[in-house]
Amino acid sequence: MSTPLEQARAIAQARHFLSELCVPSKIKRIPREVRREARNRLKHMPMSWDLSRIVNEEGALDHMQEIEQHYFDQFWKEMEDGR
């Protein structure tokens, strides 16, 4: 189980990783499509000051949970298919 500090660090590190993916001189040989996706995700990645607004926005957490469930299900299906 992760602590809140570990979770906060993971969000900040994920944001940093996406930004590194966007810069060709930082990480070499990344396909353009991957860089484009990183930019698209980074554009809407929350900063620390956005988190309280997200938590208090009606429906935002429910929407996030629906999206997470979709990706979770997709991940495990792909894992089973890859056996």
CSV table of N, CA and C in Angstrom, one decimal:
chain,number,residue,atom,x,y,z
A,1,MET,N,0.9,-1.2,0.0
A,1,MET,CA,0.0,0.0,0.0
A,1,MET,C,0.9,1.2,0.0
A,2,SER,N,0.5,2.2,-0.8
A,2,SER,CA,1.3,3.4,-0.9
A,2,SER,C,0.8,4.5,0.1
A,3,THR,N,1.7,5.3,0.6
A,3,THR,CA,1.4,6.4,1.5
A,3,THR,C,0.9,7.6,0.6
A,4,PRO,N,0.2,8.5,1.2
A,4,PRO,CA,-0.1,9.7,0.4
A,4,PRO,C,1.1,10.5,-0.2
A,5,LEU,N,2.2,10.5,0.6
A,5,LEU,CA,3.4,11.1,0.1
A,5,LEU,C,4.0,10.3,-1.2
A,6,GLU,N,4.0,9.0,-1.1
A,6,GLU,CA,4.4,8.2,-2.2
A,6,GLU,C,3.5,8.4,-3.4
A,7,GLN,N,2.2,8.5,-3.2
A,7,GLN,CA,1.3,8.8,-4.3
A,7,GLN,C,1.5,10.2,-4.9
A,8,ALA,N,1.7,11.2,-4.1
A,8,ALA,CA,1.9,12.5,-4.6
A,8,ALA,C,3.2,12.5,-5.4
A,9,ARG,N,4.3,11.9,-4.9
A,9,ARG,CA,5.5,11.8,-5.6
A,9,ARG,C,5.3,11.1,-7.0
A,10,ALA,N,4.5,10.0,-7.0
A,10,ALA,CA,4.3,9.3,-8.3
A,10,ALA,C,3.6,10.2,-9.3
A,11,ILE,N,2.6,11.0,-8.9
A,11,ILE,CA,2.0,12.0,-9.8
A,11,ILE,C,3.0,13.0,-10.4
A,12,ALA,N,3.8,13.5,-9.5
A,12,ALA,CA,4.8,14.5,-9.9
A,12,ALA,C,5.8,13.8,-10.8
A,13,GLN,N,6.2,12.6,-10.5
A,13,GLN,CA,7.2,11.9,-11.4
A,13,GLN,C,6.6,11.5,-12.7
A,14,ALA,N,5.3,11.2,-12.7
A,14,ALA,CA,4.7,10.8,-14.0
A,14,ALA,C,4.6,12.1,-14.9
A,15,ARG,N,4.3,13.2,-14.3
A,15,ARG,CA,4.3,14.5,-15.1
A,15,ARG,C,5.7,14.7,-15.6
A,16,HIS,N,6.7,14.6,-14.8
A,16,HIS,CA,8.1,14.8,-15.3
A,16,HIS,C,8.5,13.8,-16.4
A,17,PHE,N,8.1,12.6,-16.3
A,17,PHE,CA,8.4,11.6,-17.3
A,17,PHE,C,7.7,11.9,-18.6
A,18,LEU,N,6.5,12.3,-18.6
A,18,LEU,CA,5.8,12.7,-19.8
A,18,LEU,C,6.5,13.9,-20.4
A,19,SER,N,6.9,14.8,-19.6
A,19,SER,CA,7.6,16.0,-20.2
A,19,SER,C,8.9,15.6,-20.8
A,20,GLU,N,9.6,14.7,-20.2
A,20,GLU,CA,10.9,14.2,-20.8
A,20,GLU,C,10.6,13.5,-22.1
A,21,LEU,N,9.5,12.7,-22.2
A,21,LEU,CA,9.2,12.0,-23.5
A,21,LEU,C,8.9,13.0,-24.6
A,22,CYS,N,8.5,14.2,-24.3
A,22,CYS,CA,8.1,15.2,-25.3
A,22,CYS,C,9.4,15.8,-25.9
A,23,VAL,N,10.5,15.8,-25.3
A,23,VAL,CA,11.7,16.5,-25.8
A,23,VAL,C,12.6,15.5,-26.5
A,24,PRO,N,12.8,15.6,-27.8
A,24,PRO,CA,13.6,14.6,-28.5
A,24,PRO,C,15.1,14.5,-28.0
A,25,SER,N,15.6,15.6,-27.5
A,25,SER,CA,17.0,15.5,-27.0
A,25,SER,C,17.2,14.8,-25.7
A,26,LYS,N,16.1,14.7,-24.9
A,26,LYS,CA,16.1,14.0,-23.6
A,26,LYS,C,16.2,12.5,-23.7
A,27,ILE,N,15.2,11.9,-24.4
A,27,ILE,CA,15.1,10.5,-24.6
A,27,ILE,C,15.1,10.2,-26.1
A,28,LYS,N,16.1,9.5,-26.6
A,28,LYS,CA,16.3,9.3,-28.0
A,28,LYS,C,15.4,8.2,-28.5
A,29,ARG,N,15.1,8.2,-29.8
A,29,ARG,CA,14.5,7.1,-30.5
A,29,ARG,C,13.1,6.7,-30.0
A,30,ILE,N,12.3,7.7,-29.7
A,30,ILE,CA,10.9,7.6,-29.3
A,30,ILE,C,10.1,7.9,-30.5
A,31,PRO,N,9.2,7.0,-30.9
A,31,PRO,CA,8.4,7.3,-32.1
A,31,PRO,C,7.5,8.5,-31.9
A,32,ARG,N,7.3,9.2,-33.0
A,32,ARG,CA,6.5,10.5,-33.0
A,32,ARG,C,5.2,10.3,-32.4
A,33,GLU,N,4.5,9.2,-32.6
A,33,GLU,CA,3.2,9.0,-32.1
A,33,GLU,C,3.2,8.9,-30.5
A,34,VAL,N,4.3,8.4,-30.0
A,34,VAL,CA,4.4,8.3,-28.5
A,34,VAL,C,4.7,9.7,-28.0
A,35,ARG,N,5.5,10.5,-28.6
A,35,ARG,CA,5.7,11.8,-28.2
A,35,ARG,C,4.5,12.7,-28.3
A,36,ARG,N,3.7,12.5,-29.3
A,36,ARG,CA,2.4,13.2,-29.5
A,36,ARG,C,1.5,12.8,-28.3
A,37,GLU,N,1.4,11.5,-28.0
A,37,GLU,CA,0.5,11.1,-26.9
A,37,GLU,C,1.0,11.6,-25.6
A,38,ALA,N,2.3,11.6,-25.4
A,38,ALA,CA,2.8,12.2,-24.1
A,38,ALA,C,2.4,13.7,-24.0
A,39,ARG,N,2.5,14.4,-25.1
A,39,ARG,CA,2.1,15.9,-25.1
A,39,ARG,C,0.6,16.0,-24.8
A,40,ASN,N,-0.2,15.1,-25.4
A,40,ASN,CA,-1.6,15.2,-25.2
A,40,ASN,C,-2.0,14.9,-23.8
A,41,ARG,N,-1.3,14.0,-23.1
A,41,ARG,CA,-1.6,13.6,-21.7
A,41,ARG,C,-1.1,14.7,-20.8
A,42,LEU,N,0.1,15.2,-21.1
A,42,LEU,CA,0.8,16.2,-20.3
A,42,LEU,C,-0.1,17.5,-20.2
A,43,LYS,N,-0.7,17.8,-21.3
A,43,LYS,CA,-1.5,19.0,-21.5
A,43,LYS,C,-2.6,19.1,-20.4
A,44,HIS,N,-3.1,18.0,-20.0
A,44,HIS,CA,-4.2,17.9,-19.0
A,44,HIS,C,-3.8,17.3,-17.7
A,45,MET,N,-2.6,17.0,-17.5
A,45,MET,CA,-2.1,16.4,-16.3
A,45,MET,C,-2.2,17.4,-15.2
A,46,PRO,N,-2.9,17.1,-14.1
A,46,PRO,CA,-3.0,18.1,-13.0
A,46,PRO,C,-1.7,18.4,-12.3
A,47,MET,N,-1.7,19.7,-11.9
A,47,MET,CA,-0.6,20.1,-11.0
A,47,MET,C,-1.1,20.0,-9.6
A,48,SER,N,-0.2,20.1,-8.6
A,48,SER,CA,-0.6,19.9,-7.2
A,48,SER,C,-1.8,20.8,-6.8
A,49,TRP,N,-1.8,22.1,-7.3
A,49,TRP,CA,-2.9,23.0,-6.9
A,49,TRP,C,-4.2,22.7,-7.6
A,50,ASP,N,-4.2,21.8,-8.5
A,50,ASP,CA,-5.5,21.4,-9.2
A,50,ASP,C,-6.2,20.2,-8.4
A,51,LEU,N,-5.5,19.5,-7.6
A,51,LEU,CA,-6.0,18.3,-7.0
A,51,LEU,C,-7.2,18.6,-6.1
A,52,SER,N,-7.2,19.6,-5.3
A,52,SER,CA,-8.4,19.9,-4.4
A,52,SER,C,-9.6,20.2,-5.2
A,53,ARG,N,-9.4,20.9,-6.3
A,53,ARG,CA,-10.5,21.3,-7.2
A,53,ARG,C,-11.1,20.0,-7.8
A,54,ILE,N,-10.2,19.1,-8.2
A,54,ILE,CA,-10.7,17.8,-8.8
A,54,ILE,C,-11.5,17.0,-7.8
A,55,VAL,N,-11.0,17.0,-6.6
A,55,VAL,CA,-11.7,16.2,-5.5
A,55,VAL,C,-13.1,16.8,-5.2
A,56,ASN,N,-13.2,18.1,-5.3
A,56,ASN,CA,-14.4,18.8,-4.9
A,56,ASN,C,-15.4,19.0,-6.1
A,57,GLU,N,-14.9,18.8,-7.3
A,57,GLU,CA,-15.8,18.9,-8.5
A,57,GLU,C,-16.7,17.7,-8.6
A,58,GLU,N,-18.0,18.0,-8.6
A,58,GLU,CA,-19.0,17.0,-8.6
A,58,GLU,C,-18.9,16.1,-9.9
A,59,GLY,N,-18.8,14.8,-9.7
A,59,GLY,CA,-18.7,13.9,-10.8
A,59,GLY,C,-17.3,13.6,-11.3
A,60,ALA,N,-16.3,14.5,-10.9
A,60,ALA,CA,-15.0,14.3,-11.5
A,60,ALA,C,-14.3,13.0,-11.0
A,61,LEU,N,-14.5,12.7,-9.7
A,61,LEU,CA,-13.9,11.4,-9.2
A,61,LEU,C,-14.6,10.2,-9.8
A,62,ASP,N,-15.9,10.3,-9.9
A,62,ASP,CA,-16.7,9.2,-10.5
A,62,ASP,C,-16.2,9.0,-12.0
A,63,HIS,N,-16.0,10.0,-12.7
A,63,HIS,CA,-15.5,10.0,-14.1
A,63,HIS,C,-14.1,9.3,-14.1
A,64,MET,N,-13.3,9.8,-13.2
A,64,MET,CA,-11.9,9.2,-13.1
A,64,MET,C,-12.0,7.7,-12.8
A,65,GLN,N,-12.8,7.3,-11.9
A,65,GLN,CA,-12.9,5.9,-11.6
A,65,GLN,C,-13.4,5.1,-12.7
A,66,GLU,N,-14.4,5.6,-13.5
A,66,GLU,CA,-14.8,4.9,-14.7
A,66,GLU,C,-13.7,4.7,-15.7
A,67,ILE,N,-12.9,5.7,-15.9
A,67,ILE,CA,-11.8,5.6,-16.8
A,67,ILE,C,-10.8,4.7,-16.3
A,68,GLU,N,-10.4,4.7,-15.0
A,68,GLU,CA,-9.5,3.8,-14.5
A,68,GLU,C,-9.9,2.4,-14.6
A,69,GLN,N,-11.2,2.1,-14.3
A,69,GLN,CA,-11.8,0.8,-14.4
A,69,GLN,C,-11.6,0.3,-15.9
A,70,HIS,N,-11.9,1.1,-16.8
A,70,HIS,CA,-11.8,0.7,-18.2
A,70,HIS,C,-10.3,0.3,-18.5
A,71,TYR,N,-9.3,1.1,-18.1
A,71,TYR,CA,-7.9,0.8,-18.4
A,71,TYR,C,-7.5,-0.4,-17.6
A,72,PHE,N,-8.0,-0.6,-16.4
A,72,PHE,CA,-7.7,-1.7,-15.6
A,72,PHE,C,-8.2,-3.0,-16.2
A,73,ASP,N,-9.4,-3.0,-16.7
A,73,ASP,CA,-10.0,-4.2,-17.4
A,73,ASP,C,-9.2,-4.5,-18.7
A,74,GLN,N,-8.9,-3.4,-19.4
A,74,GLN,CA,-8.2,-3.6,-20.6
A,74,GLN,C,-6.8,-4.2,-20.4
A,75,PHE,N,-6.1,-3.7,-19.3
A,75,PHE,CA,-4.8,-4.2,-19.0
A,75,PHE,C,-4.9,-5.7,-18.7
A,76,TRP,N,-5.8,-6.1,-17.8
A,76,TRP,CA,-5.9,-7.5,-17.5
A,76,TRP,C,-6.3,-8.4,-18.6
A,77,LYS,N,-7.1,-7.9,-19.5
A,77,LYS,CA,-7.5,-8.7,-20.7
A,77,LYS,C,-6.3,-8.9,-21.6
A,78,GLU,N,-5.5,-7.8,-21.8
A,78,GLU,CA,-4.3,-8.0,-22.6
A,78,GLU,C,-3.3,-8.9,-21.9
A,79,MET,N,-3.2,-8.9,-20.6
A,79,MET,CA,-2.3,-9.8,-19.9
A,79,MET,C,-2.7,-11.2,-20.1
A,80,GLU,N,-4.0,-11.5,-20.0
A,80,GLU,CA,-4.5,-12.9,-20.2
A,80,GLU,C,-4.3,-13.3,-21.7
A,81,ASP,N,-4.5,-12.4,-22.6
A,81,ASP,CA,-4.3,-12.7,-24.0
A,81,ASP,C,-2.9,-13.0,-24.4
A,82,GLY,N,-2.0,-12.4,-23.6
A,82,GLY,CA,-0.5,-12.5,-23.9
A,82,GLY,C,0.1,-13.7,-23.3
A,83,ARG,N,-0.6,-14.5,-22.6
A,83,ARG,CA,-0.1,-15.7,-22.0
A,83,ARG,C,0.3,-16.8,-23.0
